[in-house]
Amino acid sequence: MSRRSVAALAHADADRCIVLPHLDQPLDREAWLDAATEAGVAASAHWELTEPAFVRATVEHALSKRAPQDVLALQLWPDDAPIAGVVRVSTHDAEGLEAVAARLASSGAARIDRIDGAMGAGCEWLHLAPIPGESEDGLVGWQAVFAGDEVDVLVTLEPTVPQLLPALLDDARALAADLVIEVDGRPMRALALPERLGLEVGESWAPEDDA
């Protein structure tokens, strides 16, 4: 991605989320894991089966999901399910409205919906992903894209088992709707995309600068 100053502003329940440090941020890994585990134990205290060792492993797994393009990454601990999810916000050089729309409209096999947020209108969809170590798709993830003049903003809920997706999806959508991205100090405004588009089931977003 071209060199720009990009900042992400979002609101989330501090008692139920852990901010994952950026890859470029100096990190005392063990000290951070200790503090994050303590926060995760507090967030999951109402789950009878949650042990500190499980929480630490879950937090460490979340840390491994960060990507260089991420401007914000959070681990969410929902109230109503013994699971934690990772939401990542990444920015990419703008492909242009026509290119983004063409990518999303490349197949009519799945449902693409409009999502309205502080940045304007974007599109959201579900996609499939394989279970680690297996070839068949068994996980479901969620993504939303907001296309701008300078950057495209991608919000990703990392894939999870289908039965647990509903416990995470509302929080991910709320974060995307509330999200503000500032580019060189200016709020990014999303360009209007078609409300109904198609995307092939199983296809996740891969911006050109990730190739």
PDB file of C-alpha atoms in Angstrom:
ATOM      1  CA  MET A   1       0.000   0.000   0.000  1.00  0.00           C
ATOM      2  CA  SER A   2       1.172   3.543  -0.730  1.00  0.00           C
ATOM      3  CA  ARG A   3       2.586   5.470   2.210  1.00  0.00           C
ATOM      4  CA  ARG A   4      -0.252   7.290   3.938  1.00  0.00           C
ATOM      5  CA  SER A   5      -1.114   8.134   7.512  1.00  0.00           C
ATOM      6  CA  VAL A   6      -4.098   5.919   8.329  1.00  0.00           C
ATOM      7  CA  ALA A   7      -5.925   5.818  11.659  1.00  0.00           C
ATOM      8  CA  ALA A   8      -8.896   3.720  12.736  1.00  0.00           C
ATOM      9  CA  LEU A   9     -11.467   4.962  15.238  1.00  0.00           C
ATOM     10  CA  ALA A  10     -14.058   2.560  16.630  1.00  0.00           C
ATOM     11  CA  HIS A  11     -16.054   1.914  19.779  1.00  0.00           C
ATOM     12  CA  ALA A  12     -16.173  -1.499  21.424  1.00  0.00           C
ATOM     13  CA  ASP A  13     -17.050  -2.857  24.852  1.00  0.00           C
ATOM     14  CA  ALA A  14     -13.744  -2.644  26.700  1.00  0.00           C
ATOM     15  CA  ASP A  15     -14.819  -5.449  29.032  1.00  0.00           C
ATOM     16  CA  ARG A  16     -15.334  -7.850  26.113  1.00  0.00           C
ATOM     17  CA  CYS A  17     -12.534  -7.030  23.695  1.00  0.00           C
ATOM     18  CA  ILE A  18      -8.756  -7.110  23.619  1.00  0.00           C
ATOM     19  CA  VAL A  19      -6.882  -4.794  21.263  1.00  0.00           C
ATOM     20  CA  LEU A  20      -4.207  -6.747  19.415  1.00  0.00           C
ATOM     21  CA  PRO A  21      -0.972  -4.776  18.908  1.00  0.00           C
ATOM     22  CA  HIS A  22       0.073  -3.841  15.394  1.00  0.00           C
ATOM     23  CA  LEU A  23       2.837  -5.920  13.840  1.00  0.00           C
ATOM     24  CA  ASP A  24       5.110  -2.846  13.751  1.00  0.00           C
ATOM     25  CA  GLN A  25       4.536  -2.115  17.440  1.00  0.00           C
ATOM     26  CA  PRO A  26       7.377  -3.080  19.815  1.00  0.00           C
ATOM     27  CA  LEU A  27       6.054  -5.879  21.996  1.00  0.00           C
ATOM     28  CA  ASP A  28       7.133  -7.650  25.166  1.00  0.00           C
ATOM     29  CA  ARG A  29       5.271 -10.757  24.083  1.00  0.00           C
ATOM     30  CA  GLU A  30       5.124 -12.572  27.419  1.00  0.00           C
ATOM     31  CA  ALA A  31       4.097  -9.473  29.367  1.00  0.00           C
ATOM     32  CA  TRP A  32       1.425  -8.696  26.806  1.00  0.00           C
ATOM     33  CA  LEU A  33       0.128 -12.270  26.859  1.00  0.00           C
ATOM     34  CA  ASP A  34      -0.038 -12.169  30.664  1.00  0.00           C
ATOM     35  CA  ALA A  35      -2.096  -8.960  30.615  1.00  0.00           C
ATOM     36  CA  ALA A  36      -4.309 -10.124  27.750  1.00  0.00           C
ATOM     37  CA  THR A  37      -4.924 -13.472  29.442  1.00  0.00           C
ATOM     38  CA  GLU A  38      -6.010 -11.668  32.592  1.00  0.00           C
ATOM     39  CA  ALA A  39      -8.423  -9.562  30.533  1.00  0.00           C
ATOM     40  CA  GLY A  40      -9.723 -12.648  28.732  1.00  0.00           C
ATOM     41  CA  VAL A  41     -10.282 -14.511  31.997  1.00  0.00           C
ATOM     42  CA  ALA A  42     -12.320 -11.560  33.280  1.00  0.00           C
ATOM     43  CA  ALA A  43     -14.318 -11.370  30.037  1.00  0.00           C
ATOM     44  CA  SER A  44     -15.118 -15.086  30.162  1.00  0.00           C
ATOM     45  CA  ALA A  45     -15.713 -15.407  33.901  1.00  0.00           C
ATOM     46  CA  HIS A  46     -19.374 -16.341  33.336  1.00  0.00           C
ATOM     47  CA  TRP A  47     -18.326 -19.451  31.372  1.00  0.00           C
ATOM     48  CA  GLU A  48     -17.932 -22.304  33.830  1.00  0.00           C
ATOM     49  CA  LEU A  49     -15.566 -24.321  31.641  1.00  0.00           C
ATOM     50  CA  THR A  50     -13.062 -21.581  30.818  1.00  0.00           C
ATOM     51  CA  GLU A  51      -9.561 -22.115  32.226  1.00  0.00           C
ATOM     52  CA  PRO A  52      -6.677 -19.589  32.148  1.00  0.00           C
ATOM     53  CA  ALA A  53      -4.617 -21.949  29.971  1.00  0.00           C
ATOM     54  CA  PHE A  54      -7.430 -22.063  27.398  1.00  0.00           C
ATOM     55  CA  VAL A  55      -7.767 -18.274  27.470  1.00  0.00           C
ATOM     56  CA  ARG A  56      -4.021 -17.788  27.000  1.00  0.00           C
ATOM     57  CA  ALA A  57      -3.963 -20.178  24.040  1.00  0.00           C
ATOM     58  CA  THR A  58      -6.949 -18.378  22.525  1.00  0.00           C
ATOM     59  CA  VAL A  59      -5.293 -14.985  22.945  1.00  0.00           C
ATOM     60  CA  GLU A  60      -2.029 -16.278  21.476  1.00  0.00           C
ATOM     61  CA  HIS A  61      -3.936 -17.650  18.475  1.00  0.00           C
ATOM     62  CA  ALA A  62      -5.576 -14.246  17.980  1.00  0.00           C
ATOM     63  CA  LEU A  63      -2.158 -12.591  18.012  1.00  0.00           C
ATOM     64  CA  SER A  64      -1.085 -14.831  15.127  1.00  0.00           C
ATOM     65  CA  LYS A  65      -3.967 -13.576  12.965  1.00  0.00           C
ATOM     66  CA  ARG A  66      -2.644 -10.017  12.606  1.00  0.00           C
ATOM     67  CA  ALA A  67      -1.624  -8.904   9.118  1.00  0.00           C
ATOM     68  CA  PRO A  68       0.677  -6.077   7.945  1.00  0.00           C
ATOM     69  CA  GLN A  69      -2.241  -4.173   6.373  1.00  0.00           C
ATOM     70  CA  ASP A  70      -4.264  -4.151   9.610  1.00  0.00           C
ATOM     71  CA  VAL A  71      -4.872  -0.754  11.151  1.00  0.00           C
ATOM     72  CA  LEU A  72      -6.957  -2.296  13.928  1.00  0.00           C
ATOM     73  CA  ALA A  73      -7.336  -5.838  15.234  1.00  0.00           C
ATOM     74  CA  LEU A  74      -9.533  -6.931  18.127  1.00  0.00           C
ATOM     75  CA  GLN A  75     -10.345 -10.155  19.891  1.00  0.00           C
ATOM     76  CA  LEU A  76     -14.039 -10.243  20.821  1.00  0.00           C
ATOM     77  CA  TRP A  77     -15.383 -12.260  23.746  1.00  0.00           C
ATOM     78  CA  PRO A  78     -19.177 -12.519  23.364  1.00  0.00           C
ATOM     79  CA  ASP A  79     -21.522 -12.803  26.321  1.00  0.00           C
ATOM     80  CA  ASP A  80     -23.527 -15.773  25.124  1.00  0.00           C
ATOM     81  CA  ALA A  81     -21.076 -18.360  23.749  1.00  0.00           C
ATOM     82  CA  PRO A  82     -17.809 -19.944  24.962  1.00  0.00           C
ATOM     83  CA  ILE A  83     -15.806 -18.666  22.008  1.00  0.00           C
ATOM     84  CA  ALA A  84     -13.658 -15.694  21.061  1.00  0.00           C
ATOM     85  CA  GLY A  85     -13.432 -14.164  17.607  1.00  0.00           C
ATOM     86  CA  VAL A  86     -10.941 -11.937  15.824  1.00  0.00           C
ATOM     87  CA  VAL A  87     -12.002  -8.868  13.849  1.00  0.00           C
ATOM     88  CA  ARG A  88      -9.412  -7.158  11.655  1.00  0.00           C
ATOM     89  CA  VAL A  89      -9.668  -3.800   9.905  1.00  0.00           C
ATOM     90  CA  SER A  90      -7.264  -3.425   6.983  1.00  0.00           C
ATOM     91  CA  THR A  91      -6.731  -0.695   4.412  1.00  0.00           C
ATOM     92  CA  HIS A  92      -5.575  -1.169   0.826  1.00  0.00           C
ATOM     93  CA  ASP A  93      -4.869   1.077  -2.140  1.00  0.00           C
ATOM     94  CA  ALA A  94      -8.179   1.953  -3.763  1.00  0.00           C
ATOM     95  CA  GLU A  95      -8.950  -0.238  -6.759  1.00  0.00           C
ATOM     96  CA  GLY A  96     -11.643   2.110  -8.036  1.00  0.00           C
ATOM     97  CA  LEU A  97     -15.389   1.774  -7.717  1.00  0.00           C
ATOM     98  CA  GLU A  98     -15.846  -0.094 -10.989  1.00  0.00           C
ATOM     99  CA  ALA A  99     -13.144  -2.631 -10.125  1.00  0.00           C
ATOM    100  CA  VAL A 100     -14.587  -3.272  -6.667  1.00  0.00           C
ATOM    101  CA  ALA A 101     -18.121  -3.601  -8.011  1.00  0.00           C
ATOM    102  CA  ALA A 102     -16.950  -5.939 -10.776  1.00  0.00           C
ATOM    103  CA  ARG A 103     -15.114  -8.116  -8.270  1.00  0.00           C
ATOM    104  CA  LEU A 104     -18.179  -8.390  -6.054  1.00  0.00           C
ATOM    105  CA  ALA A 105     -20.485  -9.000  -9.000  1.00  0.00           C
ATOM    106  CA  SER A 106     -18.309 -11.729 -10.507  1.00  0.00           C
ATOM    107  CA  SER A 107     -20.712 -14.493  -9.466  1.00  0.00           C
ATOM    108  CA  GLY A 108     -24.369 -14.687  -8.467  1.00  0.00           C
ATOM    109  CA  ALA A 109     -23.895 -17.734  -6.243  1.00  0.00           C
ATOM    110  CA  ALA A 110     -24.089 -15.988  -2.876  1.00  0.00           C
ATOM    111  CA  ARG A 111     -25.778 -13.053  -1.229  1.00  0.00           C
ATOM    112  CA  ILE A 112     -24.143  -9.661  -0.890  1.00  0.00           C
ATOM    113  CA  ASP A 113     -25.932  -7.070   1.227  1.00  0.00           C
ATOM    114  CA  ARG A 114     -25.542  -3.377   1.828  1.00  0.00           C
ATOM    115  CA  ILE A 115     -24.153  -2.257   5.170  1.00  0.00           C
ATOM    116  CA  ASP A 116     -24.474   1.371   6.233  1.00  0.00           C
ATOM    117  CA  GLY A 117     -21.952   2.929   8.553  1.00  0.00           C
ATOM    118  CA  ALA A 118     -20.235   6.081   9.674  1.00  0.00           C
ATOM    119  CA  MET A 119     -18.073   6.005   6.522  1.00  0.00           C
ATOM    120  CA  GLY A 120     -21.067   5.574   4.204  1.00  0.00           C
ATOM    121  CA  ALA A 121     -22.408   2.524   2.392  1.00  0.00           C
ATOM    122  CA  GLY A 122     -20.464  -0.693   1.956  1.00  0.00           C
ATOM    123  CA  CYS A 123     -21.168  -4.327   1.165  1.00  0.00           C
ATOM    124  CA  GLU A 124     -21.080  -7.364   3.446  1.00  0.00           C
ATOM    125  CA  TRP A 125     -21.070 -11.104   2.809  1.00  0.00           C
ATOM    126  CA  LEU A 126     -20.301 -14.500   4.332  1.00  0.00           C
ATOM    127  CA  HIS A 127     -17.649 -16.826   2.947  1.00  0.00           C
ATOM    128  CA  LEU A 128     -16.472 -20.360   3.612  1.00  0.00           C
ATOM    129  CA  ALA A 129     -13.030 -21.481   4.759  1.00  0.00           C
ATOM    130  CA  PRO A 130     -11.392 -24.866   5.399  1.00  0.00           C
ATOM    131  CA  ILE A 131     -10.812 -26.215   8.865  1.00  0.00           C
ATOM    132  CA  PRO A 132      -7.045 -26.116   9.536  1.00  0.00           C
ATOM    133  CA  GLY A 133      -5.483 -29.363   8.406  1.00  0.00           C
ATOM    134  CA  GLU A 134      -8.485 -30.381   6.312  1.00  0.00           C
ATOM    135  CA  SER A 135      -9.329 -29.816   2.668  1.00  0.00           C
ATOM    136  CA  GLU A 136     -13.084 -29.321   2.964  1.00  0.00           C
ATOM    137  CA  ASP A 137     -14.712 -26.059   3.996  1.00  0.00           C
ATOM    138  CA  GLY A 138     -16.137 -26.247   7.490  1.00  0.00           C
ATOM    139  CA  LEU A 139     -15.780 -22.694   8.792  1.00  0.00           C
ATOM    140  CA  VAL A 140     -17.701 -19.510   8.015  1.00  0.00           C
ATOM    141  CA  GLY A 141     -16.274 -15.997   8.022  1.00  0.00           C
ATOM    142  CA  TRP A 142     -17.715 -12.555   7.393  1.00  0.00           C
ATOM    143  CA  GLN A 143     -16.322  -9.544   5.550  1.00  0.00           C
ATOM    144  CA  ALA A 144     -17.406  -6.033   4.667  1.00  0.00           C
ATOM    145  CA  VAL A 145     -15.788  -3.617   2.241  1.00  0.00           C
ATOM    146  CA  PHE A 146     -16.046   0.166   2.031  1.00  0.00           C
ATOM    147  CA  ALA A 147     -14.566   1.542  -1.200  1.00  0.00           C
ATOM    148  CA  GLY A 148     -13.042   5.016  -1.188  1.00  0.00           C
ATOM    149  CA  ASP A 149     -11.157   7.389  -3.474  1.00  0.00           C
ATOM    150  CA  GLU A 150      -7.795   6.719  -1.811  1.00  0.00           C
ATOM    151  CA  VAL A 151      -8.209   3.483   0.135  1.00  0.00           C
ATOM    152  CA  ASP A 152     -10.519   0.508   0.345  1.00  0.00           C
ATOM    153  CA  VAL A 153     -11.369  -0.571   3.882  1.00  0.00           C
ATOM    154  CA  LEU A 154     -11.902  -4.256   4.580  1.00  0.00           C
ATOM    155  CA  VAL A 155     -13.400  -5.507   7.852  1.00  0.00           C
ATOM    156  CA  THR A 156     -12.868  -9.226   8.443  1.00  0.00           C
ATOM    157  CA  LEU A 157     -14.324 -11.530  11.066  1.00  0.00           C
ATOM    158  CA  GLU A 158     -11.992 -14.513  11.026  1.00  0.00           C
ATOM    159  CA  PRO A 159     -13.768 -17.777  10.131  1.00  0.00           C
ATOM    160  CA  THR A 160     -15.304 -19.833  12.927  1.00  0.00           C
ATOM    161  CA  VAL A 161     -17.599 -22.829  13.224  1.00  0.00           C
ATOM    162  CA  PRO A 162     -21.073 -22.062  11.808  1.00  0.00           C
ATOM    163  CA  GLN A 163     -22.860 -22.744  15.095  1.00  0.00           C
ATOM    164  CA  LEU A 164     -20.901 -20.002  16.861  1.00  0.00           C
ATOM    165  CA  LEU A 165     -20.945 -17.375  14.119  1.00  0.00           C
ATOM    166  CA  PRO A 166     -24.188 -15.698  15.334  1.00  0.00           C
ATOM    167  CA  ALA A 167     -22.593 -14.974  18.717  1.00  0.00           C
ATOM    168  CA  LEU A 168     -19.886 -12.896  17.007  1.00  0.00           C
ATOM    169  CA  LEU A 169     -21.587 -11.474  13.945  1.00  0.00           C
ATOM    170  CA  ASP A 170     -23.628  -8.706  15.564  1.00  0.00           C
ATOM    171  CA  ASP A 171     -20.546  -7.306  17.303  1.00  0.00           C
ATOM    172  CA  ALA A 172     -18.525  -7.431  14.073  1.00  0.00           C
ATOM    173  CA  ARG A 173     -21.270  -5.663  12.144  1.00  0.00           C
ATOM    174  CA  ALA A 174     -21.658  -3.033  14.856  1.00  0.00           C
ATOM    175  CA  LEU A 175     -17.929  -2.341  14.794  1.00  0.00           C
ATOM    176  CA  ALA A 176     -17.966  -1.989  11.000  1.00  0.00           C
ATOM    177  CA  ALA A 177     -20.947   0.365  11.131  1.00  0.00           C
ATOM    178  CA  ASP A 178     -19.300   2.533  13.791  1.00  0.00           C
ATOM    179  CA  LEU A 179     -15.845   2.521  12.206  1.00  0.00           C
ATOM    180  CA  VAL A 180     -14.168   5.731  11.045  1.00  0.00           C
ATOM    181  CA  ILE A 181     -10.967   5.633   8.995  1.00  0.00           C
ATOM    182  CA  GLU A 182      -8.867   8.784   8.721  1.00  0.00           C
ATOM    183  CA  VAL A 183      -6.456   9.061   5.791  1.00  0.00           C
ATOM    184  CA  ASP A 184      -3.819  11.761   6.247  1.00  0.00           C
ATOM    185  CA  GLY A 185      -6.069  13.294   8.903  1.00  0.00           C
ATOM    186  CA  ARG A 186      -9.201  13.336   6.735  1.00  0.00           C
ATOM    187  CA  PRO A 187     -12.217  11.072   7.366  1.00  0.00           C
ATOM    188  CA  MET A 188     -12.593   8.509   4.585  1.00  0.00           C
ATOM    189  CA  ARG A 189     -15.971   8.548   2.813  1.00  0.00           C
ATOM    190  CA  ALA A 190     -17.145   5.398   1.083  1.00  0.00           C
ATOM    191  CA  LEU A 191     -18.346   5.528  -2.512  1.00  0.00           C
ATOM    192  CA  ALA A 192     -21.830   4.192  -3.215  1.00  0.00           C
ATOM    193  CA  LEU A 193     -21.792   0.552  -4.314  1.00  0.00           C
ATOM    194  CA  PRO A 194     -24.691  -1.381  -5.863  1.00  0.00           C
ATOM    195  CA  GLU A 195     -26.934  -2.756  -3.129  1.00  0.00           C
ATOM    196  CA  ARG A 196     -27.283  -6.251  -4.590  1.00  0.00           C
ATOM    197  CA  LEU A 197     -24.175  -8.041  -5.795  1.00  0.00           C
ATOM    198  CA  GLY A 198     -22.986 -11.626  -6.121  1.00  0.00           C
ATOM    199  CA  LEU A 199     -19.884 -13.325  -4.813  1.00  0.00           C
ATOM    200  CA  GLU A 200     -18.986 -16.976  -5.166  1.00  0.00           C
ATOM    201  CA  VAL A 201     -19.472 -18.982  -1.981  1.00  0.00           C
ATOM    202  CA  GLY A 202     -16.110 -19.685  -0.387  1.00  0.00           C
ATOM    203  CA  GLU A 203     -14.354 -16.681  -1.889  1.00  0.00           C
ATOM    204  CA  SER A 204     -12.775 -14.247   0.531  1.00  0.00           C
ATOM    205  CA  TRP A 205     -11.634 -10.773  -0.412  1.00  0.00           C
ATOM    206  CA  ALA A 206      -8.036 -10.492  -1.616  1.00  0.00           C
ATOM    207  CA  PRO A 207      -7.151  -6.908  -2.622  1.00  0.00           C
ATOM    208  CA  GLU A 208      -4.649  -6.465  -5.412  1.00  0.00           C
ATOM    209  CA  ASP A 209      -1.917  -5.197  -3.079  1.00  0.00           C
ATOM    210  CA  ASP A 210      -2.006  -8.543  -1.231  1.00  0.00           C
ATOM    211  CA  ALA A 211      -1.112 -10.522  -4.361  1.00  0.00           C
TER     212      ALA A 211
END
